[in-house]
Short mmCIF file of C-alpha atoms in Angstrom, two decimals:
data_model
loop_
_atom_site.label_atom_id
_atom_site.label_comp_id
_atom_site.label_asym_id
_atom_site.label_seq_id
_atom_site.Cartn_x
_atom_site.Cartn_y
_atom_site.Cartn_z
CA MET A 586 -3.66 9.17 -30.63
CA GLU A 587 -3.02 8.31 -33.72
CA MET A 588 -1.25 5.05 -32.34
CA LEU A 589 -4.06 3.71 -30.74
CA ARG A 590 -6.80 3.72 -32.76
CA ILE A 591 -4.09 2.12 -35.59
CA TYR A 592 -4.27 -0.80 -32.36
CA HIS A 593 -7.79 -0.39 -32.54
CA GLU A 594 -8.13 -1.17 -36.11
CA LEU A 595 -6.12 -3.56 -36.07
CA SER A 596 -8.44 -5.27 -33.83
CA VAL A 597 -6.14 -4.58 -30.18
CA ARG A 598 -8.99 -4.34 -27.86
CA LEU A 599 -7.48 -4.41 -24.34
CA LEU A 600 -4.62 -1.81 -23.27
CA THR A 601 -2.79 -2.08 -20.32
CA LEU A 602 -1.96 1.49 -19.37
CA THR A 603 0.68 1.38 -17.24
CA TRP A 604 2.46 -1.77 -14.70
CA ASN A 605 6.20 -1.82 -13.64
CA ASN A 606 7.08 2.05 -14.49
CA ARG A 607 5.41 5.59 -15.14
CA ASN A 608 4.87 6.45 -18.10
CA ALA A 609 2.95 9.08 -20.26
CA ILE A 610 -0.40 7.46 -19.24
CA ALA A 611 0.19 7.23 -15.32
CA ASP A 612 1.80 6.74 -12.52
CA ARG A 613 3.53 3.04 -12.63
CA ALA A 614 1.19 0.11 -10.57
CA MET A 615 3.34 0.02 -7.42
CA ASP A 616 4.38 3.18 -6.05
CA CYS A 617 1.92 6.21 -7.02
CA ARG A 618 3.71 9.00 -4.49
CA SER A 619 3.51 11.36 -7.37
CA GLY A 620 -0.23 11.30 -6.66
CA GLU A 621 -1.77 12.04 -9.90
CA ARG A 622 -2.35 8.29 -10.74
CA LEU A 623 -3.74 9.11 -15.14
CA SER A 624 -1.87 12.14 -16.97
CA ASP A 625 -3.74 14.86 -18.60
CA PHE A 626 -2.42 12.38 -21.32
CA GLY A 627 -3.95 9.43 -19.15
CA VAL A 628 -7.36 11.07 -18.58
CA GLU A 629 -7.57 11.75 -23.07
CA VAL A 630 -6.14 8.01 -22.88
CA VAL A 631 -8.66 6.92 -21.69
CA LYS A 632 -11.93 8.46 -23.45
CA GLU A 633 -10.87 8.06 -26.31
CA MET A 634 -11.07 4.05 -26.06
CA ASN A 635 -13.95 4.13 -24.45
CA ARG A 636 -15.35 5.86 -27.77
CA LEU A 637 -13.41 2.95 -29.47
CA GLY A 638 -15.21 0.49 -27.72
CA MET A 639 -11.56 -0.95 -25.34
CA MET A 640 -11.39 -1.82 -23.02
CA VAL A 641 -8.81 -0.02 -20.20
CA SER A 642 -6.87 -2.72 -17.96
CA ILE A 643 -5.59 -0.96 -14.98
CA PRO A 644 -3.43 -2.35 -12.56
CA ARG A 645 -5.54 -2.19 -8.96
CA LYS A 646 -2.80 -0.78 -7.26
CA LEU A 647 -4.17 2.80 -8.49
CA PHE A 648 -6.81 2.76 -7.30
CA TYR A 649 -5.55 1.49 -3.45
CA THR A 650 -2.76 3.73 -2.57
#
């Protein structure tokens, strides 16, 4: 979370959570087989981004599978 705050201090205002590969935040955009979509850590990241006023870019595939 500290890196997220540092990025915010550096004027980053948009973060894409995932794209081609699954990571600690979310499943990959093209495959949501695990059914998790956002991990518990990912939920916390989104909450912190909301608190900081950052925009969250989520691949639409996460919502349509």
